[in-house]
Coordinates of C-alpha atoms in Angstrom, one line a residue:
Chain I
M205 CA -9.3 14.4 13.6
V206 CA -10.1 10.8 13.1
K207 CA -12.4 9.3 15.7
V208 CA -10.8 6.6 17.9
D209 CA -13.8 5.7 20.2
G210 CA -13.5 2.2 21.4
I211 CA -10.5 1.4 19.2
K212 CA -7.9 -1.1 20.5
I213 CA -4.6 -1.0 18.8
L214 CA -2.5 -4.2 19.2
D215 CA 1.2 -4.2 18.4
A216 CA 2.4 -7.5 16.9
T217 CA 6.0 -6.5 16.3
L218 CA 7.5 -9.3 18.3
R219 CA 5.0 -12.0 17.4
D220 CA 4.6 -11.5 13.6
G221 CA 8.1 -10.0 13.4
G222 CA 9.5 -13.0 15.1
L223 CA 8.5 -15.1 12.1
V224 CA 11.3 -13.4 10.1
N225 CA 14.2 -13.9 12.6
N226 CA 13.1 -17.0 14.5
F227 CA 12.2 -14.7 17.4
Y228 CA 15.8 -13.8 18.2
F229 CA 15.2 -10.2 19.4
T230 CA 17.6 -8.8 22.0
D231 CA 16.1 -7.7 25.3
E232 CA 17.2 -4.2 24.5
F233 CA 15.1 -4.3 21.3
V234 CA 12.1 -5.7 23.2
K235 CA 12.4 -3.0 25.8
S236 CA 12.5 -0.3 23.2
V237 CA 9.3 -1.7 21.6
Y238 CA 7.6 -1.9 25.0
A239 CA 8.5 1.7 25.9
A240 CA 7.6 3.1 22.5
N241 CA 4.2 1.4 22.6
I242 CA 3.4 2.7 26.0
A243 CA 4.4 6.2 25.0
A244 CA 2.3 5.9 21.8
G245 CA -0.8 4.9 23.6
V246 CA -0.9 1.4 22.1
D247 CA -3.5 -0.7 23.9
Y248 CA -2.0 -4.2 23.7
M249 CA 1.5 -5.4 23.0
E250 CA 1.9 -9.0 21.8
F251 CA 5.1 -10.6 23.0
G252 CA 5.0 -13.7 20.9
Y253 CA 3.6 -17.2 20.5
R254 CA 3.2 -19.6 23.4
A255 CA 4.4 -22.5 21.4
D256 CA 4.7 -26.0 22.8
K257 CA 8.3 -26.8 23.8
K258 CA 7.7 -30.5 23.2
Q259 CA 6.9 -29.7 19.5
F260 CA 9.5 -26.9 19.0
A261 CA 13.1 -27.3 20.1
K262 CA 14.0 -24.5 22.5
E263 CA 17.5 -24.1 21.0
K264 CA 16.1 -23.4 17.5
F265 CA 14.2 -20.3 18.4
G266 CA 14.5 -17.1 20.4
K267 CA 12.4 -17.0 23.6
W268 CA 9.4 -15.1 22.1
K269 CA 8.4 -18.3 20.2
F270 CA 7.4 -19.5 23.7
S271 CA 6.8 -16.2 25.5
S272 CA 6.8 -17.7 29.0
D273 CA 5.3 -15.7 31.8
E274 CA 8.8 -15.5 33.3
D275 CA 10.4 -14.1 30.2
I276 CA 7.6 -11.5 29.8
R277 CA 7.9 -10.6 33.4
E278 CA 11.6 -10.0 33.0
I279 CA 10.8 -7.2 30.6
V280 CA 7.6 -5.7 32.0
G281 CA 7.9 -6.4 35.8
E282 CA 4.4 -5.9 37.1
N283 CA 3.6 -3.9 33.9
P284 CA 2.4 -0.9 35.8
T285 CA 1.0 0.8 32.7
N286 CA -2.3 1.1 30.9
M287 CA -1.0 -1.1 28.1
K288 CA -2.1 -4.7 28.2
I289 CA 0.0 -7.8 27.3
S290 CA -1.0 -10.4 24.8
I291 CA 0.3 -13.7 23.6
M292 CA -0.8 -15.8 20.6
A293 CA -1.7 -19.5 21.0
D294 CA -1.9 -21.5 17.8
V295 CA -4.4 -24.3 17.6
G296 CA -2.4 -27.6 17.6
R297 CA 0.9 -25.9 18.5
C298 CA 0.2 -24.8 22.1
D299 CA 0.0 -27.2 25.0
Y300 CA -2.4 -24.8 26.6
R301 CA -3.6 -27.1 29.4
N302 CA 0.0 -27.1 30.8
D303 CA 1.3 -23.8 29.5
I304 CA -1.5 -21.4 30.3
R305 CA -1.7 -20.8 34.0
N306 CA -4.1 -18.8 36.0
K307 CA -4.2 -15.1 35.0
S308 CA -3.4 -14.1 38.6
D309 CA 0.0 -15.8 38.2
S310 CA 0.8 -14.2 34.8
P311 CA 1.6 -10.8 33.3
V312 CA -0.5 -11.7 30.3
D313 CA -3.9 -10.1 29.9
L314 CA -5.1 -11.4 26.5
V315 CA -4.7 -14.8 24.9
R316 CA -5.3 -14.6 21.1
V317 CA -6.2 -18.0 19.7
A318 CA -5.1 -18.4 16.0
T319 CA -6.9 -21.0 13.9
Y320 CA -7.7 -22.0 10.4
I321 CA -11.4 -22.4 9.8
E322 CA -11.2 -26.2 9.8
T323 CA -10.0 -26.3 13.4
I324 CA -12.5 -23.9 14.9
S325 CA -13.8 -26.3 17.5
E326 CA -10.3 -26.8 18.9
A327 CA -10.0 -23.0 18.9
I328 CA -13.3 -22.7 20.9
E329 CA -12.0 -25.2 23.4
M330 CA -8.8 -23.1 23.9
I331 CA -10.8 -19.9 24.2
E332 CA -13.0 -21.4 26.8
Y333 CA -10.0 -22.8 28.7
A334 CA -8.2 -19.4 28.7
D335 CA -11.3 -17.6 29.6
A336 CA -11.8 -19.9 32.6
K337 CA -8.2 -19.2 33.6
G338 CA -9.1 -15.5 33.8
Y339 CA -7.8 -14.1 30.5
E340 CA -9.4 -11.9 27.9
T341 CA -9.6 -13.9 24.6
T342 CA -9.9 -13.4 20.9
C343 CA -10.1 -15.7 17.9
N344 CA -7.9 -14.9 15.0
L345 CA -9.3 -16.6 11.9
M346 CA -6.4 -17.1 9.6
S347 CA -6.3 -17.3 5.8
I348 CA -9.7 -15.8 5.6
S349 CA -9.3 -15.1 1.9
R350 CA -9.5 -18.8 1.2
C351 CA -12.8 -19.2 3.1
T352 CA -16.3 -19.0 1.6
M353 CA -18.7 -16.5 3.0
E354 CA -20.8 -19.5 4.2
Q355 CA -17.8 -21.0 6.1
V356 CA -17.1 -17.6 7.7
T357 CA -20.7 -17.1 8.7
E358 CA -20.8 -20.5 10.3
A359 CA -17.6 -19.9 12.2
L360 CA -18.8 -16.5 13.4
E361 CA -22.1 -18.0 14.6
Q362 CA -20.1 -20.6 16.6
L363 CA -17.7 -17.9 18.0
S364 CA -20.6 -15.6 19.0
Q365 CA -21.5 -18.2 21.7
T366 CA -18.0 -18.2 23.2
P367 CA -16.4 -15.8 25.8
A368 CA -14.1 -14.3 23.1
M369 CA -14.2 -10.5 23.2
G370 CA -13.6 -10.3 19.5
V371 CA -12.8 -12.1 16.2
Y372 CA -10.2 -11.0 13.7
I373 CA -10.2 -11.0 10.0
V374 CA -6.7 -12.3 9.3
D375 CA -5.6 -11.7 5.8
S376 CA -2.7 -14.1 6.0
Y377 CA -2.0 -14.1 2.3
G378 CA -2.4 -10.3 1.8
A379 CA -5.0 -11.2 -0.9
L380 CA -7.8 -8.9 0.1
Y381 CA -8.8 -5.6 -1.5
P382 CA -10.6 -2.8 0.3
K383 CA -14.0 -3.8 -1.1
E384 CA -13.6 -7.4 0.3
V385 CA -12.5 -6.1 3.6
R386 CA -15.6 -3.9 3.8
K387 CA -17.8 -6.9 3.0
L388 CA -16.1 -9.1 5.6
T389 CA -16.2 -6.4 8.2
R390 CA -19.9 -6.0 7.6
L391 CA -20.5 -9.7 7.9
Y392 CA -18.4 -9.9 11.1
S393 CA -20.3 -6.9 12.5
D394 CA -23.6 -8.4 11.7
K395 CA -22.8 -11.6 13.5
L396 CA -20.7 -10.3 16.4
G397 CA -22.2 -6.8 17.1
P398 CA -25.5 -8.1 18.6
V399 CA -23.6 -10.2 21.1
G400 CA -21.3 -7.4 22.1
K401 CA -18.2 -8.7 20.5
L402 CA -15.6 -6.7 18.6
V403 CA -14.4 -7.1 15.0
G404 CA -10.6 -7.1 14.4
I405 CA -8.3 -6.9 11.5
H406 CA -4.8 -8.2 10.9
A407 CA -3.6 -7.3 7.4
H408 CA -0.7 -8.4 5.3
N409 CA 1.1 -6.2 2.8
N410 CA 1.6 -8.4 -0.2
Q411 CA -0.3 -6.0 -2.4
Q412 CA 0.6 -2.9 -0.4
C413 CA -3.0 -2.9 0.9
A414 CA -2.3 -3.6 4.6
F415 CA -2.7 0.0 5.8
A416 CA -5.6 0.8 3.4
N417 CA -7.4 -2.3 4.4
T418 CA -7.0 -1.6 8.1
V419 CA -8.3 1.9 7.6
E420 CA -11.3 0.5 5.6
A421 CA -12.1 -2.0 8.3
K422 CA -11.9 0.7 10.9
N423 CA -14.3 2.9 8.9
M424 CA -16.7 -0.1 8.8
G425 CA -16.6 -0.5 12.5
A426 CA -13.7 -2.8 13.3
K427 CA -12.3 -1.9 16.7
L428 CA -9.3 -4.3 17.1
L429 CA -6.6 -3.1 14.8
D430 CA -3.2 -4.9 14.4
A431 CA 0.0 -3.3 13.3
T432 CA 3.7 -3.7 13.6
A433 CA 6.6 -1.2 13.7
Y434 CA 7.8 -0.5 10.2
G435 CA 5.4 -3.3 9.1
I436 CA 7.8 -6.1 10.3
G437 CA 6.1 -9.5 9.8
R438 CA 6.2 -12.6 7.7
G439 CA 6.9 -12.0 4.1
A440 CA 5.6 -8.7 2.9
G441 CA 4.8 -7.8 6.5
N442 CA 1.9 -6.1 8.1
C443 CA 0.2 -2.7 8.5
H444 CA 2.8 -0.2 9.5
M445 CA 2.2 1.0 13.1
E446 CA 3.6 4.5 12.2
A447 CA 1.1 4.8 9.4
L448 CA -1.8 3.7 11.5
L449 CA -0.9 5.9 14.5
G450 CA -0.1 8.8 12.1
Y451 CA -3.6 8.4 10.7
L452 CA -5.1 8.2 14.3
N453 CA -2.7 10.7 15.8
G454 CA -4.3 13.0 18.3
K455 CA -5.3 12.9 22.0
K456 CA -5.3 9.1 22.5
Y457 CA -2.6 8.0 20.1
H458 CA 0.8 9.5 19.5
V459 CA 2.9 8.6 16.4
E460 CA 6.1 10.2 17.5
P461 CA 7.4 7.4 19.8
I462 CA 6.9 4.9 16.9
L463 CA 8.7 7.3 14.5
D464 CA 11.7 7.2 16.9
L465 CA 11.4 3.4 17.1
V466 CA 11.5 3.2 13.3
R467 CA 14.6 5.4 13.4
Y468 CA 16.5 3.8 16.2
S469 CA 15.4 0.1 16.2
M470 CA 13.6 -0.9 13.0
L471 CA 15.8 0.5 10.3
P472 CA 18.9 -0.7 12.1
L473 CA 17.3 -4.2 12.3
K474 CA 16.8 -4.1 8.5
E475 CA 20.3 -2.9 8.0
Q476 CA 21.5 -5.8 10.1
G477 CA 20.0 -8.1 7.4
V478 CA 16.6 -9.0 8.9
E479 CA 14.4 -9.2 5.8
W480 CA 10.7 -8.3 5.5
G481 CA 8.5 -6.1 3.4
Y482 CA 6.8 -5.7 0.0
N483 CA 8.5 -7.1 -3.2
T484 CA 7.3 -8.5 -6.4
A485 CA 7.4 -12.2 -5.3
Y486 CA 5.0 -11.3 -2.4
L487 CA 2.8 -9.3 -4.8
I488 CA 2.4 -12.4 -6.9
T489 CA 1.3 -14.7 -4.0
G490 CA -1.1 -11.9 -2.9
L491 CA -2.6 -11.5 -6.3
T492 CA -3.0 -15.3 -6.6
N493 CA -4.3 -15.8 -3.1
Q494 CA -1.5 -18.2 -2.1
H495 CA 0.5 -18.8 1.1
P496 CA 3.7 -16.7 1.0
R497 CA 6.0 -19.6 1.6
D498 CA 7.2 -19.8 -2.0
A499 CA 7.7 -16.1 -2.2
I500 CA 9.7 -16.2 1.1
G501 CA 11.9 -18.9 -0.6
A502 CA 12.3 -16.9 -3.8
T503 CA 13.2 -13.8 -1.8
K504 CA 15.8 -15.6 0.2
V505 CA 17.6 -16.9 -2.8
G506 CA 17.0 -13.8 -5.0
N507 CA 14.9 -15.6 -7.5
R508 CA 13.5 -13.0 -9.9
D509 CA 11.7 -15.2 -12.3
F510 CA 8.5 -13.5 -11.6
R511 CA 6.9 -14.7 -14.8
E512 CA 7.4 -18.3 -13.7
Q513 CA 6.2 -17.6 -10.2
F514 CA 3.0 -16.0 -11.5
R515 CA 2.4 -18.9 -13.9
Y516 CA 3.0 -21.4 -11.2
H517 CA 0.6 -19.8 -8.7
S518 CA -2.0 -18.9 -11.3
Y519 CA -2.6 -22.5 -12.1
E520 CA -2.2 -24.0 -8.7
Chain V
M755 CA -12.1 -12.4 -13.5
V756 CA -12.2 -8.6 -12.9
K757 CA -14.2 -6.6 -15.5
V758 CA -12.2 -4.4 -17.7
D759 CA -14.9 -2.9 -20.0
G760 CA -13.9 0.5 -21.2
I761 CA -10.8 0.7 -19.0
K762 CA -7.8 2.6 -20.4
I763 CA -4.5 1.9 -18.7
L764 CA -1.9 4.6 -19.1
D765 CA 1.8 3.8 -18.4
A766 CA 3.5 6.9 -17.0
T767 CA 6.9 5.2 -16.3
L768 CA 8.9 7.7 -18.4
R769 CA 7.0 10.8 -17.4
D770 CA 6.6 10.4 -13.7
G771 CA 9.7 8.2 -13.5
G772 CA 11.7 10.9 -15.3
L773 CA 11.1 13.2 -12.2
V774 CA 13.5 11.0 -10.3
N775 CA 16.4 10.9 -12.8
N776 CA 15.9 14.2 -14.7
F777 CA 14.6 12.1 -17.6
Y778 CA 17.9 10.5 -18.4
F779 CA 16.6 7.1 -19.6
T780 CA 18.7 5.2 -22.2
D781 CA 17.0 4.4 -25.5
E782 CA 17.4 0.8 -24.7
F783 CA 15.4 1.3 -21.5
V784 CA 12.7 3.3 -23.3
K785 CA 12.4 0.6 -26.0
S786 CA 12.0 -2.1 -23.3
V787 CA 9.2 -0.2 -21.7
Y788 CA 7.5 0.4 -25.0
A789 CA 7.7 -3.3 -26.0
A790 CA 6.5 -4.5 -22.6
N791 CA 3.6 -2.1 -22.6
I792 CA 2.5 -3.3 -26.1
A793 CA 2.7 -6.9 -25.1
A794 CA 0.9 -6.3 -21.8
G795 CA -2.1 -4.6 -23.6
V796 CA -1.5 -1.2 -22.1
D797 CA -3.7 1.4 -23.8
Y798 CA -1.5 4.5 -23.6
M799 CA 2.2 5.1 -23.0
E800 CA 3.3 8.5 -21.8
F801 CA 6.7 9.4 -23.1
G802 CA 7.3 12.5 -21.0
Y803 CA 6.6 16.2 -20.6
R804 CA 6.6 18.6 -23.5
A805 CA 8.4 21.3 -21.5
D806 CA 9.3 24.6 -22.9
K807 CA 13.0 24.7 -24.0
K808 CA 13.1 28.4 -23.3
Q809 CA 12.3 27.8 -19.7
F810 CA 14.3 24.6 -19.1
A811 CA 17.9 24.2 -20.3
K812 CA 18.2 21.4 -22.7
E813 CA 21.6 20.3 -21.2
K814 CA 20.1 19.9 -17.7
F815 CA 17.6 17.2 -18.6
G816 CA 17.2 14.0 -20.6
K817 CA 15.2 14.2 -23.8
W818 CA 11.9 13.0 -22.2
K819 CA 11.6 16.3 -20.3
F820 CA 10.7 17.7 -23.8
S821 CA 9.5 14.6 -25.7
S822 CA 9.8 16.1 -29.1
D823 CA 7.8 14.4 -31.9
E824 CA 11.2 13.5 -33.5
D825 CA 12.5 11.8 -30.3
I826 CA 9.3 9.8 -29.9
R827 CA 9.4 8.9 -33.5
E828 CA 12.9 7.6 -33.2
I829 CA 11.6 5.0 -30.7
V830 CA 8.2 4.2 -32.1
G831 CA 8.5 4.8 -35.8
E832 CA 5.0 4.9 -37.1
N833 CA 3.9 3.2 -33.9
P834 CA 2.1 0.4 -35.9
T835 CA 0.4 -0.9 -32.7
N836 CA -2.8 -0.7 -30.8
M837 CA -1.1 1.3 -28.1
K838 CA -1.5 5.1 -28.2
I839 CA 1.2 7.6 -27.3
S840 CA 0.7 10.5 -24.8
I841 CA 2.7 13.4 -23.6
M842 CA 2.0 15.7 -20.6
A843 CA 1.8 19.4 -21.0
D844 CA 2.0 21.5 -17.8
V845 CA 0.2 24.8 -17.6
G846 CA 2.8 27.5 -17.6
R847 CA 5.7 25.2 -18.6
C848 CA 4.7 24.3 -22.1
D849 CA 5.0 26.7 -25.1
Y850 CA 2.1 24.8 -26.7
R851 CA 1.4 27.3 -29.4
N852 CA 4.8 26.6 -30.8
D853 CA 5.6 23.1 -29.6
I854 CA 2.3 21.3 -30.3
R855 CA 2.0 20.7 -34.0
N856 CA -0.8 19.2 -36.0
K857 CA -1.6 15.6 -35.0
S858 CA -1.1 14.5 -38.6
D859 CA 2.6 15.4 -38.2
S860 CA 3.0 13.8 -34.8
P861 CA 3.3 10.3 -33.3
V862 CA 1.4 11.6 -30.3
D863 CA -2.3 10.7 -29.8
L864 CA -3.2 12.2 -26.5
V865 CA -2.1 15.4 -24.8
R866 CA -2.6 15.4 -21.1
V867 CA -2.8 18.9 -19.6
A868 CA -1.7 19.0 -16.0
T869 CA -2.8 21.9 -13.9
Y870 CA -3.4 23.2 -10.4
I871 CA -7.0 24.2 -9.7
E872 CA -6.0 27.9 -9.7
T873 CA -4.9 27.8 -13.4
I874 CA -7.8 25.9 -14.7
S875 CA -8.7 28.5 -17.4
E876 CA -5.2 28.3 -18.9
A877 CA -5.6 24.5 -18.9
I878 CA -8.9 24.8 -20.8
E879 CA -7.2 27.0 -23.3
M880 CA -4.5 24.4 -23.8
I881 CA -7.1 21.6 -24.1
E882 CA -9.0 23.5 -26.7
Y883 CA -5.8 24.3 -28.6
A884 CA -4.6 20.6 -28.6
D885 CA -8.1 19.4 -29.5
A886 CA -8.2 21.8 -32.5
K887 CA -4.8 20.4 -33.6
G888 CA -6.4 17.0 -33.7
Y889 CA -5.3 15.3 -30.4
E890 CA -7.3 13.5 -27.8
T891 CA -7.0 15.5 -24.5
T892 CA -7.4 15.1 -20.8
C893 CA -7.1 17.4 -17.8
N894 CA -5.0 16.2 -14.9
L895 CA -6.1 18.1 -11.8
M896 CA -3.0 18.0 -9.5
S897 CA -2.8 18.2 -5.7
I898 CA -6.5 17.4 -5.5
S899 CA -6.2 16.6 -1.8
R900 CA -5.7 20.3 -1.1
C901 CA -8.8 21.4 -2.9
T902 CA -12.3 21.8 -1.4
M903 CA -15.2 19.9 -2.8
E904 CA -16.6 23.2 -4.0
Q905 CA -13.5 24.0 -5.9
V906 CA -13.4 20.6 -7.5
T907 CA -17.1 20.8 -8.4
E908 CA -16.6 24.2 -10.1
A909 CA -13.5 22.9 -12.0
L910 CA -15.5 19.9 -13.2
E911 CA -18.3 22.0 -14.4
Q912 CA -16.0 24.1 -16.4
L913 CA -14.2 21.1 -17.8
S914 CA -17.4 19.3 -18.7
Q915 CA -17.8 22.0 -21.4
T916 CA -14.4 21.3 -23.0
P917 CA -13.4 18.7 -25.6
A918 CA -11.3 16.8 -23.0
M919 CA -12.2 13.1 -23.1
G920 CA -11.6 12.8 -19.3
V921 CA -10.4 14.4 -16.1
Y922 CA -8.0 12.8 -13.6
I923 CA -8.0 12.8 -9.9
V924 CA -4.3 13.4 -9.3
D925 CA -3.3 12.6 -5.7
S926 CA 0.1 14.4 -6.0
Y927 CA 0.7 14.2 -2.3
G928 CA -0.4 10.6 -1.7
A929 CA -2.7 12.0 0.9
L930 CA -6.0 10.3 0.0
Y931 CA -7.5 7.3 1.6
P932 CA -9.8 4.8 -0.2
K933 CA -12.9 6.5 1.3
E934 CA -12.0 9.9 -0.1
V935 CA -11.1 8.4 -3.5
R936 CA -14.6 6.9 -3.6
K937 CA -16.1 10.2 -2.8
L938 CA -14.1 12.1 -5.4
T939 CA -14.8 9.4 -8.0
R940 CA -18.5 9.8 -7.3
L941 CA -18.3 13.5 -7.7
Y942 CA -16.3 13.3 -10.9
S943 CA -18.7 10.7 -12.3
D944 CA -21.7 12.9 -11.4
K945 CA -20.3 15.8 -13.3
L946 CA -18.6 14.1 -16.2
G947 CA -20.7 11.1 -16.8
P948 CA -23.7 13.0 -18.3
V949 CA -21.5 14.6 -20.8
G950 CA -19.8 11.4 -21.8
K951 CA -16.4 12.1 -20.3
L952 CA -14.3 9.7 -18.4
V953 CA -12.9 9.7 -14.8
G954 CA -9.2 9.1 -14.3
I955 CA -7.0 8.4 -11.3
H956 CA -3.3 9.0 -10.9
A957 CA -2.3 7.9 -7.4
H958 CA 0.9 8.4 -5.3
N959 CA 2.2 5.9 -2.9
N960 CA 3.2 8.0 0.1
Q961 CA 0.9 6.0 2.4
Q962 CA 1.1 2.8 0.3
C963 CA -2.4 3.4 -0.8
A964 CA -1.7 4.0 -4.5
F965 CA -2.7 0.6 -5.7
A966 CA -5.7 0.3 -3.3
N967 CA -6.9 3.8 -4.3
T968 CA -6.6 2.9 -8.0
V969 CA -8.6 -0.2 -7.5
E970 CA -11.2 1.7 -5.5
A971 CA -11.6 4.4 -8.1
K972 CA -11.9 1.6 -10.8
N973 CA -14.7 0.0 -8.7
M974 CA -16.5 3.3 -8.5
G975 CA -16.4 3.7 -12.3
A976 CA -13.1 5.4 -13.1
K977 CA -11.9 4.3 -16.5
L978 CA -8.5 6.0 -17.0
L979 CA -6.0 4.3 -14.7
D980 CA -2.4 5.5 -14.4
A981 CA 0.4 3.2 -13.3
T982 CA 4.2 2.9 -13.7
A983 CA 6.5 -0.1 -13.8
Y984 CA 7.6 -1.0 -10.2
G985 CA 5.8 2.2 -9.2
I986 CA 8.7 4.5 -10.4
G987 CA 7.7 8.1 -9.9
R988 CA 8.4 11.2 -7.8
G989 CA 9.1 10.5 -4.2
A990 CA 7.1 7.5 -3.0
G991 CA 6.2 6.8 -6.6
N992 CA 2.9 5.6 -8.2
C993 CA 0.6 2.7 -8.5
H994 CA 2.7 -0.3 -9.6
M995 CA 1.8 -1.4 -13.1
E996 CA 2.5 -5.1 -12.3
A997 CA 0.0 -4.9 -9.4
L998 CA -2.7 -3.2 -11.5
L999 CA -2.2 -5.6 -14.4
G1000 CA -1.9 -8.5 -12.1
Y1001 CA -5.3 -7.5 -10.7
L1002 CA -6.8 -7.0 -14.2
N1003 CA -4.9 -9.9 -15.8
G1004 CA -7.0 -11.9 -18.3
K1005 CA -8.0 -11.6 -21.9
K1006 CA -7.3 -7.9 -22.4
Y1007 CA -4.3 -7.3 -20.1
H1008 CA -1.3 -9.5 -19.5
V1009 CA 0.9 -8.9 -16.5
E1010 CA 3.8 -11.2 -17.6
P1011 CA 5.6 -8.7 -19.8
I1012 CA 5.6 -6.2 -17.0
L1013 CA 6.9 -8.8 -14.6
D1014 CA 9.8 -9.3 -17.0
L1015 CA 10.3 -5.5 -17.3
V1016 CA 10.5 -5.3 -13.5
R1017 CA 13.1 -8.1 -13.5
Y1018 CA 15.3 -6.9 -16.4
S1019 CA 14.8 -3.1 -16.4
M1020 CA 13.3 -1.7 -13.2
L1021 CA 15.2 -3.6 -10.5
P1022 CA 18.5 -3.0 -12.3
L1023 CA 17.6 0.7 -12.5
K1024 CA 17.1 0.8 -8.8
E1025 CA 20.4 -1.0 -8.3
Q1026 CA 22.1 1.6 -10.4
G1027 CA 21.1 4.1 -7.7
V1028 CA 17.9 5.6 -9.1
E1029 CA 15.8 6.2 -6.0
W1030 CA 12.1 6.0 -5.6
G1031 CA 9.5 4.3 -3.5
Y1032 CA 7.8 4.3 -0.1
N1033 CA 9.7 5.4 3.0
T1034 CA 8.9 7.0 6.3
A1035 CA 9.7 10.5 5.2
Y1036 CA 7.1 10.1 2.3
L1037 CA 4.6 8.6 4.7
I1038 CA 4.9 11.7 6.8
T1039 CA 4.2 14.2 3.9
G1040 CA 1.3 11.9 2.9
L1041 CA -0.2 11.8 6.3
T1042 CA 0.1 15.6 6.7
N1043 CA -1.1 16.3 3.1
Q1044 CA 2.1 18.1 2.1
H1045 CA 4.1 18.4 -1.1
P1046 CA 6.8 15.7 -1.1
R1047 CA 9.7 18.1 -1.7
D1048 CA 11.0 18.1 1.9
A1049 CA 10.7 14.3 2.0
I1050 CA 12.7 14.0 -1.2
G1051 CA 15.4 16.2 0.4
A1052 CA 15.4 14.2 3.6
T1053 CA 15.6 11.0 1.6
K1054 CA 18.5 12.3 -0.4
V1055 CA 20.6 13.1 2.6
G1056 CA 19.5 10.2 4.7
N1057 CA 17.8 12.4 7.3
R1058 CA 15.9 10.1 9.7
D1059 CA 14.6 12.7 12.2
F1060 CA 11.1 11.6 11.5
R1061 CA 9.8 13.1 14.7
E1062 CA 11.0 16.5 13.6
Q1063 CA 9.7 16.0 10.1
F1064 CA 6.2 15.1 11.5
R1065 CA 6.2 18.0 13.9
Y1066 CA 7.2 20.5 11.2
H1067 CA 4.6 19.3 8.7
S1068 CA 1.8 18.9 11.3
Y1069 CA 2.0 22.6 12.2
E1070 CA 2.6 24.0 8.7

């Protein structure tokens, strides 16, 4: 049996999945995910972003773009479970001084601050703010495959002095291979371990490496592992929760509730036309270490000129 | 750019792919694969099995179940290219003494002998026979995830004394993780390297690890790398050729012809109803280290009782 000591699994089905349907999930769907995660032993469930309503029109998105305390509360009540609740706050897209209240008034336990490496100081401000309000915090360093090791080292040194409980390797472009994930996990561990912080991984599946990379990071000591049901997430999607919990299945984690969720909620969602998952356009942006936006566009219109897509991205 | 010194890429599209459509490929399809592989710089193209016509009724299969010299010749002529031709000969399913002629009379360059560990001595007989007839040979050790390290070690010691140019790690069940692939590649290299033989990998995609595992084996020194166009192959399929050549793309290998092949031949084949590729049933047999036959059956009839499939295989 695979060891799970200290592992914290976070389900990002609603948050990363919301990127493919503008966060329009039915309450019934959200409740199914919540119940399945609890039964499976998932440690954290992320409900969505807490986006700034002044920047994003409320009528253009489902409620999990904003994940208000009230909307979360409507699903989880007092959340009388062992599973904690998280939201994601993007640097520059979250009016955190107004929208993040005291923890004692909120069902949220963890605020994950997502940032590019260039905006790390704003991220640190947000982390300190949310910590002062009583939340657990992490920093999610996006597009890590575009950063130099020097940049990452510097960011980790800054983050090691914050109250964040952990920092994530976020492979936004699905560009990393297992070897690079091991190298990054080692670097993160070296910088964060001595100050008692955890290493996390959030993988994308452009090259079908999301699960393999998550397992590799775990083997190298990463403790915060992200996954989503049936891999739902932007573009090629994420590490499949049913794969990760199947791998870790045992006393602490149980894959069966997620297998049911795939059967009764995720495959039906796909069949209703919600699109995500590996294809050749996503492979190409992964191989060339590019943002998936062009591949999302190509997928939407059924553009199969892969030769041209590869040429374009190879010389970008 | 990724180093490709000494790498030999083998395309198994027709052979492993044939397992999903009983080898009924049109000549036009076969010619497209052949042309794409040549343009891409692929080193070997496997045309199919050389199955015994006394055991397998000719009318139940397409011609690439048998891959006669004549049928191959009809596609490749004198094969005036740098790409070599291979066939697979299964222990117990190939009447090699009658069906493998002298190399000088055949378009085939390489005979790959596939065997379970229990029939290794028959495999060695076949390897010696084909070598004596003038062919290059390899041994493909199937279902390696079910073997103990002691069994594998013993098999490699025996094979190191044969004329085989290499031995493959064949992850028939798609059960291996990168860490295990590295361990096996190291063991293979230790046993085969000193006698000048190559290590090969043939990965299956049950847990979406086929590409990651192939890259890992390559990083550990494996030189013989199998892939198929769009991953076509039994059950969850194989390492995608367009992923592997995208990764290795450069002076020697060119991904573009395979991207065109995906567009004009592989996606249309899928759309005609030929079924392969990752799904939850295959994930389950991969996770539980089982033969994919039950998952193939479940996929065929659309059985989505994943909970029961997992329960059944976990206690087998």
